Structures are given as C-alpha cells and as structure tokens.
mmCIF file of C-alpha atoms in Angstrom:
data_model
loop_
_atom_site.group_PDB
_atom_site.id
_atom_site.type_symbol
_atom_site.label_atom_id
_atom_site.label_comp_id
_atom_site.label_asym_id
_atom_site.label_seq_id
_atom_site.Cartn_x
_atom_site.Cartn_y
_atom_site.Cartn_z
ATOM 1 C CA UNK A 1 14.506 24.902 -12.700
ATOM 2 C CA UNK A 2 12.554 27.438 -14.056
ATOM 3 C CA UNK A 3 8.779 29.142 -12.988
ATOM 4 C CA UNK A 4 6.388 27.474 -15.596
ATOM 5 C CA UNK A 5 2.597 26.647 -15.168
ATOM 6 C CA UNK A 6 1.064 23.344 -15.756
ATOM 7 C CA UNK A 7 -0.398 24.436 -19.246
ATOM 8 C CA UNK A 8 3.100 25.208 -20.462
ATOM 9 C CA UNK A 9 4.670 21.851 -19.645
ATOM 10 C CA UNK A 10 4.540 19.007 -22.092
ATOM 11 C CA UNK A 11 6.230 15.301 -22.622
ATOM 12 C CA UNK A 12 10.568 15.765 -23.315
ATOM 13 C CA UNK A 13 11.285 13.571 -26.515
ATOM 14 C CA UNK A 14 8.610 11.015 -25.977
ATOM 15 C CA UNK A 15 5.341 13.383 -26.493
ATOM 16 C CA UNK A 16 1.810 11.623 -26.788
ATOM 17 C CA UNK A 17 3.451 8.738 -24.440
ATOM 18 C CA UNK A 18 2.665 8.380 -20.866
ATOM 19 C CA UNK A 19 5.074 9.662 -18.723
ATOM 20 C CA UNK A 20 7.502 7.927 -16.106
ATOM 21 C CA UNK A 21 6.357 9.710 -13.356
ATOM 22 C CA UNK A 22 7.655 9.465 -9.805
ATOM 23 C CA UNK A 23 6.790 10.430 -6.442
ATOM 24 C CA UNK A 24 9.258 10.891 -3.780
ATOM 25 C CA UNK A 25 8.106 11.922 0.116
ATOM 26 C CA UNK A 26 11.964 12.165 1.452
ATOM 27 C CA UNK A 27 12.160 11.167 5.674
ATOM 28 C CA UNK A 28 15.117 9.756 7.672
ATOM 29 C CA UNK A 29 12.584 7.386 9.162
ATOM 30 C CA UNK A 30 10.410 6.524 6.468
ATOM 31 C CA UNK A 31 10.811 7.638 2.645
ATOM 32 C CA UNK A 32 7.620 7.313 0.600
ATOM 33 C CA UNK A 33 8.313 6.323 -3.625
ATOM 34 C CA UNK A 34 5.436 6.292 -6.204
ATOM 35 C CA UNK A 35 7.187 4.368 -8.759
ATOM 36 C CA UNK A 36 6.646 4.944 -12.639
ATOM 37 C CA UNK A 37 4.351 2.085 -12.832
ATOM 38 C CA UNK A 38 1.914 3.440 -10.057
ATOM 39 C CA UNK A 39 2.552 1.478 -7.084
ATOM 40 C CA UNK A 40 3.952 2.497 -4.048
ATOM 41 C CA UNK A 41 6.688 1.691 -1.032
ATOM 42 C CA UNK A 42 8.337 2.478 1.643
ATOM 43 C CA UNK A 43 12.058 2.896 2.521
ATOM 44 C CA UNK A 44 13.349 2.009 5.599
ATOM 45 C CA UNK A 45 17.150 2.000 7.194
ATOM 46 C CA UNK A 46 16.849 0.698 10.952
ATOM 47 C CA UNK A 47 19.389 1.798 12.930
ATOM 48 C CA UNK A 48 21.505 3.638 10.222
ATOM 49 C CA UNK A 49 22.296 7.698 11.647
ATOM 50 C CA UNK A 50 24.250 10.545 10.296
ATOM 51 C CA UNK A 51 25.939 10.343 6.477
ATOM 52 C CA UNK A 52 25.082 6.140 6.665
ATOM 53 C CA UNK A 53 21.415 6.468 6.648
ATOM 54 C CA UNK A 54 21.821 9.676 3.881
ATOM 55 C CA UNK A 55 23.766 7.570 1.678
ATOM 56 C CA UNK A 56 21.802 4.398 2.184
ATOM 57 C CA UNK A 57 18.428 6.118 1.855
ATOM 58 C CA UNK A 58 19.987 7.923 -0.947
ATOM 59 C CA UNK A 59 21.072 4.820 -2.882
ATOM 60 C CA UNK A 60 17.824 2.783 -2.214
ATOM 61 C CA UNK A 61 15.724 5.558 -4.017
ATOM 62 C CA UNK A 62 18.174 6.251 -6.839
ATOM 63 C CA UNK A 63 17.776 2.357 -7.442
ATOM 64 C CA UNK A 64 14.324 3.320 -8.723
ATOM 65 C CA UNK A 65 15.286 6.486 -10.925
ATOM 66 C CA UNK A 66 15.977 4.008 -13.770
ATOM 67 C CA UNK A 67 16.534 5.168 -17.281
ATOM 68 C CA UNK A 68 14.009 6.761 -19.069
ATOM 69 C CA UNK A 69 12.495 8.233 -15.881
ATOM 70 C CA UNK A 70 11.163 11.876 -17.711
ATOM 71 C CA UNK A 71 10.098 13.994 -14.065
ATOM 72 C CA UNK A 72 10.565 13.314 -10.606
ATOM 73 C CA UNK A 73 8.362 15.066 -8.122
ATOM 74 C CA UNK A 74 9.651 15.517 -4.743
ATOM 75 C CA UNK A 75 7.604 17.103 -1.500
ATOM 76 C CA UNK A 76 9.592 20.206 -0.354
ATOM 77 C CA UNK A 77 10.953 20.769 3.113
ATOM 78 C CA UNK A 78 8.717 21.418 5.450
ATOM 79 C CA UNK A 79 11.114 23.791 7.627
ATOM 80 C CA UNK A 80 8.410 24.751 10.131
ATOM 81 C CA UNK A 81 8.170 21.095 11.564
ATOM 82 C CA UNK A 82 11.648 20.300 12.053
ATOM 83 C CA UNK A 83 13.965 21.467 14.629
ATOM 84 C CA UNK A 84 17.575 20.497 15.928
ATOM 85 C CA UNK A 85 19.727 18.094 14.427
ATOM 86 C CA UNK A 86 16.736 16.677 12.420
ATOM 87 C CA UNK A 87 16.466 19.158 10.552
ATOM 88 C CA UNK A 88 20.127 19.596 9.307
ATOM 89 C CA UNK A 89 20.382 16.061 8.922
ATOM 90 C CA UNK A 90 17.037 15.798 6.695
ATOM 91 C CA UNK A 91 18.196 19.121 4.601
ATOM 92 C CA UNK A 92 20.814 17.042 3.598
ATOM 93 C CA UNK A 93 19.148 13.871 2.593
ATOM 94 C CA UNK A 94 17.077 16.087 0.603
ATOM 95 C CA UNK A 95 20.285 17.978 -1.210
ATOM 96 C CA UNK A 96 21.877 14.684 -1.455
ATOM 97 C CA UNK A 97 19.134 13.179 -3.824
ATOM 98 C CA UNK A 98 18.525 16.565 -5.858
ATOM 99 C CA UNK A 99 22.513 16.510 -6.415
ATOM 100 C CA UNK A 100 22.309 12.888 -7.271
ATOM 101 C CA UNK A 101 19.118 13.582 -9.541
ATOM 102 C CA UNK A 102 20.698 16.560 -11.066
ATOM 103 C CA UNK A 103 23.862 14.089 -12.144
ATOM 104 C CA UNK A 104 21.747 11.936 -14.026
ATOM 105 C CA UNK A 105 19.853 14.534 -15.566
ATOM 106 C CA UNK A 106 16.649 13.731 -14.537
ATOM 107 C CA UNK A 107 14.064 16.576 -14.209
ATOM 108 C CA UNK A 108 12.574 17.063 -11.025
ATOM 109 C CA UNK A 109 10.174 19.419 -9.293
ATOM 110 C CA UNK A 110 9.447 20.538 -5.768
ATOM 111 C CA UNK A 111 6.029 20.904 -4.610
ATOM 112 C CA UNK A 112 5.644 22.633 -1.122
ATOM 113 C CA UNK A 113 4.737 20.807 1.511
ATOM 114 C CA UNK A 114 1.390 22.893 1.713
ATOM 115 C CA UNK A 115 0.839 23.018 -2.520
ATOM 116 C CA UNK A 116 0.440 19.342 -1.976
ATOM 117 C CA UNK A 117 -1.644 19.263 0.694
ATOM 118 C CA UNK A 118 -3.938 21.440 -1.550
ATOM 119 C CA UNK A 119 -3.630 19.577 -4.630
ATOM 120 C CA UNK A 120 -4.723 16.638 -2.508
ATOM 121 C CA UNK A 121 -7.643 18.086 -0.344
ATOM 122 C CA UNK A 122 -7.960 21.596 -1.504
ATOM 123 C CA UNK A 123 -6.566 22.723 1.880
ATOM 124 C CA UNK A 124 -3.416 23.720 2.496
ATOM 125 C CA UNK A 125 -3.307 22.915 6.625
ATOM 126 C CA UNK A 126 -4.200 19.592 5.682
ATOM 127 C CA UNK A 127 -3.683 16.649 7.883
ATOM 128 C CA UNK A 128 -2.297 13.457 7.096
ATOM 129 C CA UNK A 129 -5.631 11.339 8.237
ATOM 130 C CA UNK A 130 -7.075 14.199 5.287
ATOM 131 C CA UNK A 131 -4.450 12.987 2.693
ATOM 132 C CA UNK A 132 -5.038 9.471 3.164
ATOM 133 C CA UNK A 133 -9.112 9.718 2.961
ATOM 134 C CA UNK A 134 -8.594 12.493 -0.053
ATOM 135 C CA UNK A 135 -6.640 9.466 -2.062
ATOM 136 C CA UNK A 136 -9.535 6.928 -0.733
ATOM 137 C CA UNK A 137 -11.971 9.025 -1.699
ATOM 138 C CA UNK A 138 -10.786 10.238 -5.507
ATOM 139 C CA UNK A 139 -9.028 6.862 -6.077
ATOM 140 C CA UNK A 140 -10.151 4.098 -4.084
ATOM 141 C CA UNK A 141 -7.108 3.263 -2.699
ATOM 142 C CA UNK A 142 -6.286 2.633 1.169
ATOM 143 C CA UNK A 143 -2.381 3.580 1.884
ATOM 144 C CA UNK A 144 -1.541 3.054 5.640
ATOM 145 C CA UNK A 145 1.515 4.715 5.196
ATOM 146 C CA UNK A 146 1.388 8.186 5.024
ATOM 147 C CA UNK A 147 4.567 8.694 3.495
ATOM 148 C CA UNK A 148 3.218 6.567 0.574
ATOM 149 C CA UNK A 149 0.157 8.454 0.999
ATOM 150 C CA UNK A 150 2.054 11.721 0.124
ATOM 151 C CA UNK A 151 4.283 9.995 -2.668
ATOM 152 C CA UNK A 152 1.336 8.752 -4.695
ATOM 153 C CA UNK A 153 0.285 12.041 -4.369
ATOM 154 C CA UNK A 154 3.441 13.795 -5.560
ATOM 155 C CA UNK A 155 3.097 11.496 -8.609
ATOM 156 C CA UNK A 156 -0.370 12.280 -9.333
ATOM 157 C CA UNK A 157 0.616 16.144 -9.389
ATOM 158 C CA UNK A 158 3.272 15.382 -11.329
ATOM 159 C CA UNK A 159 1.356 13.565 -14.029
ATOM 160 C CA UNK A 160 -1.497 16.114 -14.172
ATOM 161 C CA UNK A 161 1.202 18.837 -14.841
ATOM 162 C CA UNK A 162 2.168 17.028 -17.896
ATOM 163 C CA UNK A 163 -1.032 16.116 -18.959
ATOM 164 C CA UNK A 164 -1.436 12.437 -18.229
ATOM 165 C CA UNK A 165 -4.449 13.372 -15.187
ATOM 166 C CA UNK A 166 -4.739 9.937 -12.909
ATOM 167 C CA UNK A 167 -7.297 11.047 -10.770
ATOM 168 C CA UNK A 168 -10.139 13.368 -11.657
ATOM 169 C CA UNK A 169 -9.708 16.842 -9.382
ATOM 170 C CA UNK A 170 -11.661 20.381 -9.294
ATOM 171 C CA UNK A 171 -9.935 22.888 -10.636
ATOM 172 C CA UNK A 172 -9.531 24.840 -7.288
ATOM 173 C CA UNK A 173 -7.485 21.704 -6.140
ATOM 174 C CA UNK A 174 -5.200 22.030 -9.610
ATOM 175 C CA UNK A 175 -4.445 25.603 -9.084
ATOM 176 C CA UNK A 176 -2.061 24.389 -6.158
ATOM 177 C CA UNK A 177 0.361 23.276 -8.886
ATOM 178 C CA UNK A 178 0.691 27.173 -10.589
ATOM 179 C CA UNK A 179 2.985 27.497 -7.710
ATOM 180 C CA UNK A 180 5.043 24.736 -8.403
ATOM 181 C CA UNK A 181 9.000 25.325 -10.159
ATOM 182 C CA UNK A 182 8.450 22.968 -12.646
ATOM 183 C CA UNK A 183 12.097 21.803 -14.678
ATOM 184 C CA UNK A 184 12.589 23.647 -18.065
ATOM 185 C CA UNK A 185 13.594 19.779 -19.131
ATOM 186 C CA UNK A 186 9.767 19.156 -19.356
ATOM 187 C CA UNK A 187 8.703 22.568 -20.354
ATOM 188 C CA UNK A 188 7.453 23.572 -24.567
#
C-alpha cells in the first residue's frame, strides 16, 4: 500500500461508477461489516477460541468480499486497548483477513483507530456513545451495535476517499483521512 491523499485516489477500471465499498470493524467477539450495498451486520462465533474462531470469523467476512468489490476499509489495531492473549489472538484475525484480502487482490486500507474516530466526530479520543450519535446525527441512522457503528463508518471514509461522499462532513473532519495508506490499486 502506498501513502496517497484522498484527492489523488480515483475509481480502478470502473471510473464515474459508484464504488463497492466496504467497511470492516475486525473483533473476536463481535465483527462489524458495511456491505457494498450500505447496510450493515454483525458477526458472531459463540463459543469458537483460538485458530477456530480466526478461521470462522475469517471465512464469514470473506463470504461478503464478492467479486467486483474495488476497496475494503478496515479499522486498524488499536494496540493500546488490548493486552494478554487478546491481543495476539486479535493481531492475528486481523493478519489473517489482510492475507486473505491480499490473495484475492482486493485493495484495502487501514484507517487508525483514532483517524476514524475523527473522521466521524472530529475528535480523535472519541467514544463509542460519540460514534453512534455522530452517525445519528449526519445520517439519521440508529446502530445499536457499535461495531456496526464503526463499520458504516469505515465505509463512509472509504467512499469519500474515492469520491462517492455518503454523508455530508466539514472539512476538519475529512482531513483525518490524509493520514490514511490508501492502496496504489485505487490510486491515478
């Protein structure tokens, strides 16, 4: 993946068309997908633990990366919150979907955990009760799940960056996304 801005990213080979977008908030509890079509879900394992729940999580949200899919846009790690086992375990759930995306050659960017945050509610330390109003408040939609809550999100930056804008947002908020390693795949 390379370092480009927003302006510098267009549409792969189907330019002027709107682009299959996704969202994806990885958790070993709880994964969040914005789908292409704009609706969201949540994936669940129950009691799954160690390489079953990675490779079940793994397969349930590769079963939406369907053909055609031109960027994925995945929340980063957020390092400073996990500890122990947790966070080995969720390291590799994230790995495992990047090396899965990466054999289907489907673009993806990472958006940190805190570019997000201030893409969604121009801060940074936001909290997840600010996420969830931020998307109430610019789009009129009520998520309960805060995963989902993040994924929609994570779609939303992902469309903006290629020029497809789903939700009006000030321009302080869409400065968060110059930090973003956006693919070369979707890049002039």
């Amino acid at each position: 993946m390379g370092d480009l801005s927003p302006a510098e990213l267009t549409m792969g080979p189907a330019a002027g068309a709107t682009p299959r977008t996704m969202g994806l908030d990885l958790s070993l509890t709880a994964t969040g997908i914005a789908r292409t079509d704009g609706y969201t879900e949540r994936v669940t394992c129950g009691d799954l633990r160690g390489t079953d729940r990675l490779a079940w999580i793994c397969s349930a949200v590769m079963g939406h990366v369907t053909q055609g899919v031109d960027l994925v846009v995945i929340e980063g790690p957020s390092y400073g919150s996990m500890s122990g086992a947790g966070h080995h375990e969720a390291a590799g759930l994230w790995w495992l979907v990047a090396y899965q995306l990466d054999g289907r050659d489907v673009p993806y960017a990472v958006v940190p955990p805190s570019s997000l945050k201030k893409y969604a509610t121009g801060r940074g330390n936001a909290t997840k009760a600010d996420m969830r109003m931020a998307l109430f408040q610019r789009a009129g939609i009520d998520l309960r799940d805060d995963n989902q809550v993040d994924a929609w999100w994570l779609r939303a930056a992902g469309m903006e960056a290629l020029g497809h804008r789903i939700v009006e947002m000030p321009r302080t908020h869409r400065d968060a996304l110059a930090k973003v390693a956006w693919p070369e795949a979707v890049a002039r």
